[in-house]
Short mmCIF file of C-alpha atoms and ligand atoms in Angstrom, two decimals:
data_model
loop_
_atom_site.label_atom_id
_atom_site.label_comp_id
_atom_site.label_asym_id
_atom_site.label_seq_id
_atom_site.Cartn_x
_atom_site.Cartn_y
_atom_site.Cartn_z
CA UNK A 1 -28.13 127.07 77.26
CA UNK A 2 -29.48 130.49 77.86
CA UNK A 3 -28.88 131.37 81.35
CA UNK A 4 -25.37 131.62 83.33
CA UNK A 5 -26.24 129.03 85.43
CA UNK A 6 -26.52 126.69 82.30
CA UNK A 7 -23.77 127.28 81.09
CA UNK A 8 -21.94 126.84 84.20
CA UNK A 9 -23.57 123.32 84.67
CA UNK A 10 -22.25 122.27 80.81
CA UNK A 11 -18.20 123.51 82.37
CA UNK A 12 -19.41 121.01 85.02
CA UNK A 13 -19.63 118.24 82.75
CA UNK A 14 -16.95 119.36 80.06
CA UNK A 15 -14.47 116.29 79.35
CA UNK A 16 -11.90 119.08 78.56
CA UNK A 17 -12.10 121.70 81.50
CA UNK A 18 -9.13 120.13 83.17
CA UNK A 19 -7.16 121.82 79.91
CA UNK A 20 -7.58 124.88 80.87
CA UNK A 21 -5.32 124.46 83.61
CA UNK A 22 -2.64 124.21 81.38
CA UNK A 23 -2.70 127.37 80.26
CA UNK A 24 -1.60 130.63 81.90
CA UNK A 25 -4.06 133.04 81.25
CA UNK A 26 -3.98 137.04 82.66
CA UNK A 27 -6.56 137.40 85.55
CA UNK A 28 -9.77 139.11 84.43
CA UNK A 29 -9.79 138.27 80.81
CA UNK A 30 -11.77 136.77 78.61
CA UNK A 31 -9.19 135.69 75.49
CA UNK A 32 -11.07 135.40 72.09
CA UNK A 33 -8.47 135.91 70.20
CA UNK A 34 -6.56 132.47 70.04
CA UNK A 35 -7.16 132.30 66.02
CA UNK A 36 -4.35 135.09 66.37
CA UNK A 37 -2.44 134.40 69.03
CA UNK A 38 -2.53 131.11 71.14
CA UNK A 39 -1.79 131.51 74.83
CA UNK A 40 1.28 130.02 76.32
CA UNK A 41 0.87 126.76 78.26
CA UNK A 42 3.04 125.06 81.20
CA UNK A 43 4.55 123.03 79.33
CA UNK A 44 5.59 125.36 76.33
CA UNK A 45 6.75 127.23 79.21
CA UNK A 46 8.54 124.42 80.92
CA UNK A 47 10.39 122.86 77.48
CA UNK A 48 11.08 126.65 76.13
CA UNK A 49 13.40 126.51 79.34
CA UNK A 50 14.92 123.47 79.68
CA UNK A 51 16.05 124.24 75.97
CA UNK A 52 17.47 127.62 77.26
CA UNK A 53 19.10 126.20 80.19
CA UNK A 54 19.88 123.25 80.12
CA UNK A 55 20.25 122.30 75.93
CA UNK A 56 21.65 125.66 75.13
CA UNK A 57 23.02 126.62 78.23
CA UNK A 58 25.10 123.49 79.34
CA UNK A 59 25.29 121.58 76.44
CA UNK A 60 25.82 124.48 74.04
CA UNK A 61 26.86 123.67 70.51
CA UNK A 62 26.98 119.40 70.98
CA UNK A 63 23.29 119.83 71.37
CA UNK A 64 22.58 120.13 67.68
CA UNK A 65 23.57 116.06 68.23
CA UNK A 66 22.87 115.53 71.63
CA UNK A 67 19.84 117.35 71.99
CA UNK A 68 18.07 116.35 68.76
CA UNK A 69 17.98 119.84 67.36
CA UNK A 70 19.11 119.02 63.68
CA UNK A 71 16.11 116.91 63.67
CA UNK A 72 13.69 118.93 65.81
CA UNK A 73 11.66 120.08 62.68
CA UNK A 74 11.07 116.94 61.63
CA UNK A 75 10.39 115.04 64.84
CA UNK A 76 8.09 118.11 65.96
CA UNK A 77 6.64 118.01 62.18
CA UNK A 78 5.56 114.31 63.50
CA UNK A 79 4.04 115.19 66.54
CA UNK A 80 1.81 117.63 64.82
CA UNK A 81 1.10 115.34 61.95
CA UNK A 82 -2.10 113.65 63.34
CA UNK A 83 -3.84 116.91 64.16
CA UNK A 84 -3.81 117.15 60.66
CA UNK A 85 -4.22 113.30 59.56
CA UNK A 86 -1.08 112.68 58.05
CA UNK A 87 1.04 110.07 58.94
CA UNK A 88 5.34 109.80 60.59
CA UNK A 89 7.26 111.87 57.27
CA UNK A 90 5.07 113.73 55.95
CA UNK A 91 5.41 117.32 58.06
CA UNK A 92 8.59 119.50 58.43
CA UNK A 93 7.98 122.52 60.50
CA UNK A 94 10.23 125.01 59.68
CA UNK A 95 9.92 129.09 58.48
CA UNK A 96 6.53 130.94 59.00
CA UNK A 97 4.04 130.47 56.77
CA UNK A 98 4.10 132.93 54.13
CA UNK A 99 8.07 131.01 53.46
CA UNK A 100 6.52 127.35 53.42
CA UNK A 101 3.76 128.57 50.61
CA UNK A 102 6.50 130.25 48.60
CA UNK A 103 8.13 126.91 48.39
CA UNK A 104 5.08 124.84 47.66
CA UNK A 105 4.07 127.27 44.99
CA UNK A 106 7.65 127.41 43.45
CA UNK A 107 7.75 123.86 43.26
CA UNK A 108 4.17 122.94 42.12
CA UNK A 109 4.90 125.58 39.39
CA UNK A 110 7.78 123.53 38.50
CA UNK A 111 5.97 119.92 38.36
CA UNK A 112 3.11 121.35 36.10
CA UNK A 113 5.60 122.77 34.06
CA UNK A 114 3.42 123.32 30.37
CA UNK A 115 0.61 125.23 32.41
CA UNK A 116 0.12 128.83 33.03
CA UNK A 117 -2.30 129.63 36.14
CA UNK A 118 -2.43 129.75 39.93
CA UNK A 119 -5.75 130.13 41.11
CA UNK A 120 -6.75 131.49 44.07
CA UNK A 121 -9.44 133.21 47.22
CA UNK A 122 -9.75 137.14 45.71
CA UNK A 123 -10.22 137.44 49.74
CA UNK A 124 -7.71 135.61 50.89
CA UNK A 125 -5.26 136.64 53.30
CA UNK A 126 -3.14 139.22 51.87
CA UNK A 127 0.18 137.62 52.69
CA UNK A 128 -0.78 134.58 50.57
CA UNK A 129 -1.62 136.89 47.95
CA UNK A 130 1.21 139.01 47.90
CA UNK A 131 3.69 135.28 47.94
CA UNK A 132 1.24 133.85 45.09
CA UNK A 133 1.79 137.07 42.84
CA UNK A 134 5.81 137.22 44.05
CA UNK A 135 6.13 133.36 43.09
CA UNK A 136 4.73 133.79 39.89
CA UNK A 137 7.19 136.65 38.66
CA UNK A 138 9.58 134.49 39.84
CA UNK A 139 8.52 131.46 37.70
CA UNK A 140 10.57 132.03 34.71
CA UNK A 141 7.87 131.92 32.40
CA UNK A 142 4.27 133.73 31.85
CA UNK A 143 2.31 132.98 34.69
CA UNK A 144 -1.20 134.11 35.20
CA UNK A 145 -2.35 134.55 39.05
CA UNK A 146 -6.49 134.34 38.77
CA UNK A 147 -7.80 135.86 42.16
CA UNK A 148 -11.35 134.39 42.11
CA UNK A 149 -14.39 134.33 43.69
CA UNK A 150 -14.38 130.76 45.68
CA UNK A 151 -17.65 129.85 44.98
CA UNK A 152 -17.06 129.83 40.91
CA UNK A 153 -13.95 127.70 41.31
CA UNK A 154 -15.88 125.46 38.50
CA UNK A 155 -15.73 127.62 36.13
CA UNK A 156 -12.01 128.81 36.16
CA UNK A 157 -10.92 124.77 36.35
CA UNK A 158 -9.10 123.52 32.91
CA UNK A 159 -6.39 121.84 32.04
CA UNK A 160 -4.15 125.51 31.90
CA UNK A 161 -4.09 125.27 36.03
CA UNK A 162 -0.93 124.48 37.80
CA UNK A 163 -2.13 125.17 41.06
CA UNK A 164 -5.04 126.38 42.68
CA UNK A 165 -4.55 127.33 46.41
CA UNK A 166 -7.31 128.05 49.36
CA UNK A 167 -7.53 128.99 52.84
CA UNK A 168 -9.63 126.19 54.42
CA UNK A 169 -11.22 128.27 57.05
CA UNK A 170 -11.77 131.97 55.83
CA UNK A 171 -9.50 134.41 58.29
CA UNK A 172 -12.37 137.42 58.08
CA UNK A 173 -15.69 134.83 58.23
CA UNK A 174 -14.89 131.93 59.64
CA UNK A 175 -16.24 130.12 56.28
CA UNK A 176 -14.97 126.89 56.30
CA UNK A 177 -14.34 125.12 52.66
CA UNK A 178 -15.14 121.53 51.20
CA UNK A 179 -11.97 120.11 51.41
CA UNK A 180 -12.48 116.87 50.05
CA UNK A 181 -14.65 118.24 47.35
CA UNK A 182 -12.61 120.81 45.62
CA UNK A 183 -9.57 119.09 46.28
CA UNK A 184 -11.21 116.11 43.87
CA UNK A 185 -12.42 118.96 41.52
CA UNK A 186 -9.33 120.36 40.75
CA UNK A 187 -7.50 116.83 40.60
CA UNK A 188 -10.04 116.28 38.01
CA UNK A 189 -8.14 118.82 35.43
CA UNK A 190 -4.92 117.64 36.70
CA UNK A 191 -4.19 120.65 38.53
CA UNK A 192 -2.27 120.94 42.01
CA UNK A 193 -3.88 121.60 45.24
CA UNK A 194 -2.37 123.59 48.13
CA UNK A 195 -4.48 124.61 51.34
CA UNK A 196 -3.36 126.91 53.22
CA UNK A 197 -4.63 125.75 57.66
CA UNK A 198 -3.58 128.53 59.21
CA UNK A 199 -7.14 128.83 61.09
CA UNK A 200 -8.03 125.16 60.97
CA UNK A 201 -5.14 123.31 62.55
CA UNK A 202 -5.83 122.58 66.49
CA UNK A 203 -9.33 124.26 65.62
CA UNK A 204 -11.30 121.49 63.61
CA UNK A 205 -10.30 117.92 62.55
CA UNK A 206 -8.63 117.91 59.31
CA UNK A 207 -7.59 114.49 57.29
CA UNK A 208 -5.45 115.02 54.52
CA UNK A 209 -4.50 111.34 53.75
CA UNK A 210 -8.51 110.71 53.02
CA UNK A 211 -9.11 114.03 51.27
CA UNK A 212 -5.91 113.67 48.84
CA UNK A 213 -4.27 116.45 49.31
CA UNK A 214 -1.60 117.16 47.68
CA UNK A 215 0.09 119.99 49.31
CA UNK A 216 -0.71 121.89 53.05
CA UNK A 217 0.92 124.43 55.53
CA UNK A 218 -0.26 126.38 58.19
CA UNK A 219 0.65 128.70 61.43
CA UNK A 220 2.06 127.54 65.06
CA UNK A 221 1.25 130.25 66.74
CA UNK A 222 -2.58 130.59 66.13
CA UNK A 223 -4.69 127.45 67.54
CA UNK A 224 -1.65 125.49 68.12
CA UNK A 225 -0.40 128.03 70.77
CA UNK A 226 3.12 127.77 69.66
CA UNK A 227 4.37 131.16 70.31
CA UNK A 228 4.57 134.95 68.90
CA UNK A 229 6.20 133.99 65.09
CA UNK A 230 6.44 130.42 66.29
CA UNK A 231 7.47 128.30 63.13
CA UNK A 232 4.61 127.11 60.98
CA UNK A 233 4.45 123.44 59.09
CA UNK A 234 4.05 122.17 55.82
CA UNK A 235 2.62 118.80 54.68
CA UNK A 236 3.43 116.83 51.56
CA UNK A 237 1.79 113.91 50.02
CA UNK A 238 4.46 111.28 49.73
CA UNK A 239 3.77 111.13 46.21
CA UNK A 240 5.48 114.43 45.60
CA UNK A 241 7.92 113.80 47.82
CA UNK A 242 11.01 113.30 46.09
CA UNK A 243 9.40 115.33 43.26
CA UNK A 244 8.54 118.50 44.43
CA UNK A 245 11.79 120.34 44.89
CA UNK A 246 12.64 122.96 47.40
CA UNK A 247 12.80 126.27 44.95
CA UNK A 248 14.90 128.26 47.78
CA UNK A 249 17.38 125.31 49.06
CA UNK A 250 19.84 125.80 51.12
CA UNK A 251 22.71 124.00 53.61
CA UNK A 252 20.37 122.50 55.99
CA UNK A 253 17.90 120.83 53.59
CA UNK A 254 21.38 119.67 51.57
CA UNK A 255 21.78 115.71 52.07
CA UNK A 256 24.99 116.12 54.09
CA UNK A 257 25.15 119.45 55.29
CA UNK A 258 28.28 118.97 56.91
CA UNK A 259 30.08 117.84 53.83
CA UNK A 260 29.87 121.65 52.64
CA UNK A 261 30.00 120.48 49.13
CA UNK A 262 29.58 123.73 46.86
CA UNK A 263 26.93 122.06 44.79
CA UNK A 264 23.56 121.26 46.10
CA UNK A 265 21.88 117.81 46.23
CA UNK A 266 18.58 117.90 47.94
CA UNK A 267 18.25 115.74 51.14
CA UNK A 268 15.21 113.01 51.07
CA UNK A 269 12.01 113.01 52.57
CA UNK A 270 10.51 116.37 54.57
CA UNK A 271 13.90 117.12 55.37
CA UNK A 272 14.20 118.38 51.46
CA UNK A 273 12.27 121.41 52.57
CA UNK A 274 14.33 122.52 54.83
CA UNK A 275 16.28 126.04 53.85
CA UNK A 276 18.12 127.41 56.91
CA UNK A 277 19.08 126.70 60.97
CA UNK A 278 16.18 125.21 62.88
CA UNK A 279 15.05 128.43 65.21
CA UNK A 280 15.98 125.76 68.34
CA UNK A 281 13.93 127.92 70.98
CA UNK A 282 10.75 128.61 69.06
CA UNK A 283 10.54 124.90 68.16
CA UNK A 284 10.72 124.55 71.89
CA UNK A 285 7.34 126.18 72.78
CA UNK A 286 5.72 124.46 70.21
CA UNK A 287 6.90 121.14 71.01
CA UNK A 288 5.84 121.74 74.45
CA UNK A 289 2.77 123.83 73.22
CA UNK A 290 1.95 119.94 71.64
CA UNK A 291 1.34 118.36 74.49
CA UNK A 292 -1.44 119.92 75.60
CA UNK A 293 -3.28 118.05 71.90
CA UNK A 294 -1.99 114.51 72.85
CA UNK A 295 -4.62 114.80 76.01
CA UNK A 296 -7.66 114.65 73.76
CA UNK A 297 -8.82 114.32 70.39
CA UNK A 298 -9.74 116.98 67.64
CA UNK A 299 -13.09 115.35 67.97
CA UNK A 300 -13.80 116.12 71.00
CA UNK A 301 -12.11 119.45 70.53
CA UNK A 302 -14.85 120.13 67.47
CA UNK A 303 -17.78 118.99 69.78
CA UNK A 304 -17.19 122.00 71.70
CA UNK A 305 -15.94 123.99 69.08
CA UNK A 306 -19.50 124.07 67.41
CA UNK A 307 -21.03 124.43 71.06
CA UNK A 308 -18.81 127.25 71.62
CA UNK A 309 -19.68 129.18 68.68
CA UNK A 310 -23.47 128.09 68.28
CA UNK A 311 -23.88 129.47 72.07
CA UNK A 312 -22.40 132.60 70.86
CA UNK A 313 -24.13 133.25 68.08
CA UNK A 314 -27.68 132.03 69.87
CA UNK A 315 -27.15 134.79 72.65
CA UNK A 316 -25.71 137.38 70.58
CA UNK A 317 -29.03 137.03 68.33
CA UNK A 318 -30.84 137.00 71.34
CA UNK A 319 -29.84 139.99 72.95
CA UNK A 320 -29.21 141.95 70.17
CA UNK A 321 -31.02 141.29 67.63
CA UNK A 322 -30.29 143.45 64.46
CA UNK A 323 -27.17 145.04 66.08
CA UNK A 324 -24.76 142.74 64.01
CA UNK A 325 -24.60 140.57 60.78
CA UNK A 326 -23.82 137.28 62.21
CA UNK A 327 -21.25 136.70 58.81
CA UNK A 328 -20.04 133.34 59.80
CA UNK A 329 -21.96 130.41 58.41
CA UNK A 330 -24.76 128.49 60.67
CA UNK A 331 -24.32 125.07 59.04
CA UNK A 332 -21.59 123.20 61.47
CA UNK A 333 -19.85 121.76 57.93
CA UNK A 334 -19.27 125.15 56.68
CA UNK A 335 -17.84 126.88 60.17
CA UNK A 336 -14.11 126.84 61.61
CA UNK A 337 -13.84 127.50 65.26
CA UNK A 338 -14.30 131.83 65.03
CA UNK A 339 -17.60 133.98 64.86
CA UNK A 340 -17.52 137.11 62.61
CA UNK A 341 -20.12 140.10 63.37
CA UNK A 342 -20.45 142.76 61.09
CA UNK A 343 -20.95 146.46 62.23
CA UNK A 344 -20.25 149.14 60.85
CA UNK A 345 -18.30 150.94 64.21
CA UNK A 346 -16.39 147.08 64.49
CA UNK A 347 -13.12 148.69 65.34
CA UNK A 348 -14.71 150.63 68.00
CA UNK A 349 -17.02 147.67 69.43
CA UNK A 350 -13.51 145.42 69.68
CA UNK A 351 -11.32 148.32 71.37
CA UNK A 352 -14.58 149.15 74.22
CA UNK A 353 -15.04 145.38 74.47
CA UNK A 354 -10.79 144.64 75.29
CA UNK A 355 -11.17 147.63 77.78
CA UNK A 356 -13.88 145.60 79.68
CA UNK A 357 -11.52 142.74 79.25
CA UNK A 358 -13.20 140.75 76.37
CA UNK A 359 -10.36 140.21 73.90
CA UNK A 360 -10.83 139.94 70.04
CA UNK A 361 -9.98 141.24 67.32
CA UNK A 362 -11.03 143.76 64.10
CA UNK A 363 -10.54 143.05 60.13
CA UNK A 364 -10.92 145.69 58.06
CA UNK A 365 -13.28 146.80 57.16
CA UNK A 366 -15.85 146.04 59.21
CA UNK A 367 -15.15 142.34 61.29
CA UNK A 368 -15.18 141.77 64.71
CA UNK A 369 -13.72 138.67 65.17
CA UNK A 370 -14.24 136.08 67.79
CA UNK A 371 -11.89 132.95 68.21
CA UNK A 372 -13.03 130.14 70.27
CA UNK A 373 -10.20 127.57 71.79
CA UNK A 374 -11.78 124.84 73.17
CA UNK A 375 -8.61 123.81 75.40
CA UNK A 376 -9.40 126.98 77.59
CA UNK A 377 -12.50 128.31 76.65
CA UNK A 378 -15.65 127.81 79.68
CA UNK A 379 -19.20 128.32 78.64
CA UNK A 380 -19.21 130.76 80.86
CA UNK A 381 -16.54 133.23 79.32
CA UNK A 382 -18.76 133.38 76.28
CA UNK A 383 -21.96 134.16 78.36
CA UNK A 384 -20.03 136.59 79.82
CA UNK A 385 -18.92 137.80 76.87
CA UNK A 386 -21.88 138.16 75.41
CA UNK A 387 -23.31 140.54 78.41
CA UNK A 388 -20.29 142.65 77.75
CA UNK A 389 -20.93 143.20 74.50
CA UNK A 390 -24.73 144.11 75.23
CA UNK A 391 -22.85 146.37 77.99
CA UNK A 392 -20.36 147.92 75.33
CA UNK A 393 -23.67 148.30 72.78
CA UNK A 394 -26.23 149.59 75.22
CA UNK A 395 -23.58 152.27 76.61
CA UNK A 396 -22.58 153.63 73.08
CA UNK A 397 -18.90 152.80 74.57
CA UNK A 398 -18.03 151.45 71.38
CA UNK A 399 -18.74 155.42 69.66
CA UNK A 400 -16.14 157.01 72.18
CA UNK A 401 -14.10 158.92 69.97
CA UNK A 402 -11.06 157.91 71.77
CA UNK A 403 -11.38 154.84 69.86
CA UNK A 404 -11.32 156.79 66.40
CA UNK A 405 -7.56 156.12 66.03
CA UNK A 406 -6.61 152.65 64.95
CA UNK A 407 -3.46 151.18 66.23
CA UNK A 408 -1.18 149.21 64.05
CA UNK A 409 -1.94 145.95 65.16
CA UNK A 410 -6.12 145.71 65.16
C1 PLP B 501 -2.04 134.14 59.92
C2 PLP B 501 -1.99 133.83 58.47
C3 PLP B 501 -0.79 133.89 57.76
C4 PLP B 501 0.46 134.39 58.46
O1 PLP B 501 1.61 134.06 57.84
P1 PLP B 501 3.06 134.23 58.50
O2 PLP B 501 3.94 134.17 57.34
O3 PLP B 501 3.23 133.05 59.43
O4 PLP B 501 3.11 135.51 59.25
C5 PLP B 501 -0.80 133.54 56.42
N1 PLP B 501 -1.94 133.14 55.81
C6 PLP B 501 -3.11 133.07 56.48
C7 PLP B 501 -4.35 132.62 55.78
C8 PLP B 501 -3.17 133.43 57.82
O5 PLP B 501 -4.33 133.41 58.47
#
């Protein structure tokens, strides 16, 4: 694929063009930027009010019974599960995601009880950071948070480590880590393992059943297209079920919430995680932001994923050649579903290119990121993109000083 007309002919005979229909998406835009905020479909639109008119509006408080609310995060935790490869029980969606590894990481610290250390990404995403180093001055004893470079996990792995938790799929580059593999590894010293999916769920196929995994959470409103703060999801292993216990419980994760016994007993299954009220309407828009998955596969989803990003990367090389550091692996095992270019004027480049109407998005210090959805991506928006960007380059638009300033969400 190299010219327009290619690309156009591989929309032509895309199994998941119809998708895009489903989505509402602003005239004139080209939206890269799905790894940060999914659009909104039809039908998240379509179930976000039928819960607002009709469930809230005419049924009003009977439809925490009639309605299924009180069980919402758990029947919604089951419609997600096989995105993920877990089976009916084993999700809860509930909280944003920074909440759901806060209880994971209270709890694991609890089950490995006699060691001392988290390990985890020195670049990983600053809110897991932050929650890691919070948890751990929580813990009630000395615990040491080890901030590592990834690729010497080896070396920091002995029988001291509670936990070790990783970000599958790199938020700045896109790397994408050997699940299976280090999951194994740090089984091997008896330690934990908790991966954060926040930019791999709805973006590549993910199997936590055959990988072991013992603990796993991630966003709804990212790939999933759940919704601005849409509530995020947490997965655990049926093994700890029962035995990892919810360090921040409260009435609704209580086995009979309605008994409003002053003591707490923890309810079984998922449920256990629960803290607070279901948020009714934001579970809405991600129910119906589901539906949109249960018309393919994450199969096919990758197959286009890695077409998506490998067409990117080809023409970007192509037309500029030593403009940008292409950051983001080549090798299709070791890629999410987002390209990272390096340059040194990125927040510039990413402002000139969302006045032309290419949207993506800028992490400090130097990223331009690039998120490719399959479900409403064409081949043609990235060739498009691409020519834009020459555009942007070519012109020096990205060097207009009215792009100096950096607003508070980049
Ligand atoms: C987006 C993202 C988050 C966001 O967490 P919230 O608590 O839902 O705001 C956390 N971790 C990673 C790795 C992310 O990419």
């Amino acid at each position: 694929m190299r010219t327009r007309e290619e690309c156009s002919e591989h929309d032509e005979g895309d199994p998941l063009a119809m998708l895009r229909h489903e989505f509402i998406l602003p005239e004139g835009q080209i939206y890269l930027d799905g790894n940060s905020l999914g659009p909104v479909t039809t039908s998240a639109q379509r179930r976000v009010r039928q819960v607002v008119d009709h469930e809230w509006g005419d049924g009003l408080v009977r439809s925490w019974n009639t309605a299924g609310w009180m069980d919402a995060p758990l029947t919604i935790g089951n419609r997600l599960a096989p995105l993920i490869g877990a089976g009916d029980g084993e999700v809860l969606v509930a909280d944003t995601l920074t909440f759901l590894l806060a209880k994971i990481i209270g709890g694991a610290l609890e089950i490995r009880r006699t060691r001392h250390v988290i390990i985890t990404d020195e670049v990983n995403f600053h809110s897991d950071l932050y929650i890691v180093a919070g948890m751990a001055k929580m813990a009630g004893r000395d615990i040491v948070v080890k901030t590592i470079d990834r690729n010497r996990l080896s070396e920091h792995l002995d029988d001291d480590v509670a936990l070790v938790m990783l970000t599958h799929v790199d938020f700045r580059t896109g790397e994408m880590l050997d699940m299976s593999g280090i999951t194994a590894a740090v089984h091997a010293v008896g330690a934990l393992m908790l991966w954060d999916f926040a930019h791999s769920t709805g973006a590549v196929p993910l199997d936590v059943t055959s990988a072991d995994v013992d603990f796993a959470a991630g966003c709804g409103y990212k790939y999933l297209n759940g919704g601005p703060g849409a509530p995020a999801f947490v997965y655990v292993a049926p093994r700890w079920q029962g035995v990892l216990r919810n360090p921040l419980p409260g009435w609704l994760g209580h086995a009979r919430p309605f008994a409003f016994e002053s003591t707490y007993e923890s309810a079984t299954g998922m449920r256990a995680y629960l803290t607070s009220s279901p948020s009714v309407i934001a579970l809405g828009a991600l129910d119906g932001a589901l539906d949109v998955f249960e018309r393919t596969t994450m199969t096919m989803i990758r197959e286009k994923s890695l077409a998506l990003t490998d067409l990117f990367i080809d023409l970007v090389e192509q037309a500029l050649p030593d403009v940008f550091e292409v950051v983001t692996p080549r090798e299709h095992d070791r890629r999410g579903s987002q390209v990272a270019l390096r340059h040194d004027q990125g927040y510039g480049v990413v402002q000139a290119l969302a006045e032309r109407g290419v949207v993506g998005d800028f992490r400090a210090p130097d990223i331009c990121r690039f998120g490719f959805a399959p479900l409403y991506l064409r081949y043609v928006d990235v060739y498009d993109a691409v020519q834009i960007l020459v555009d942007v380059m070519m012109s020096y638009a990205h060097l207009d000083e009215r792009h100096a300033v950096r607003r508070a969400v980049t």
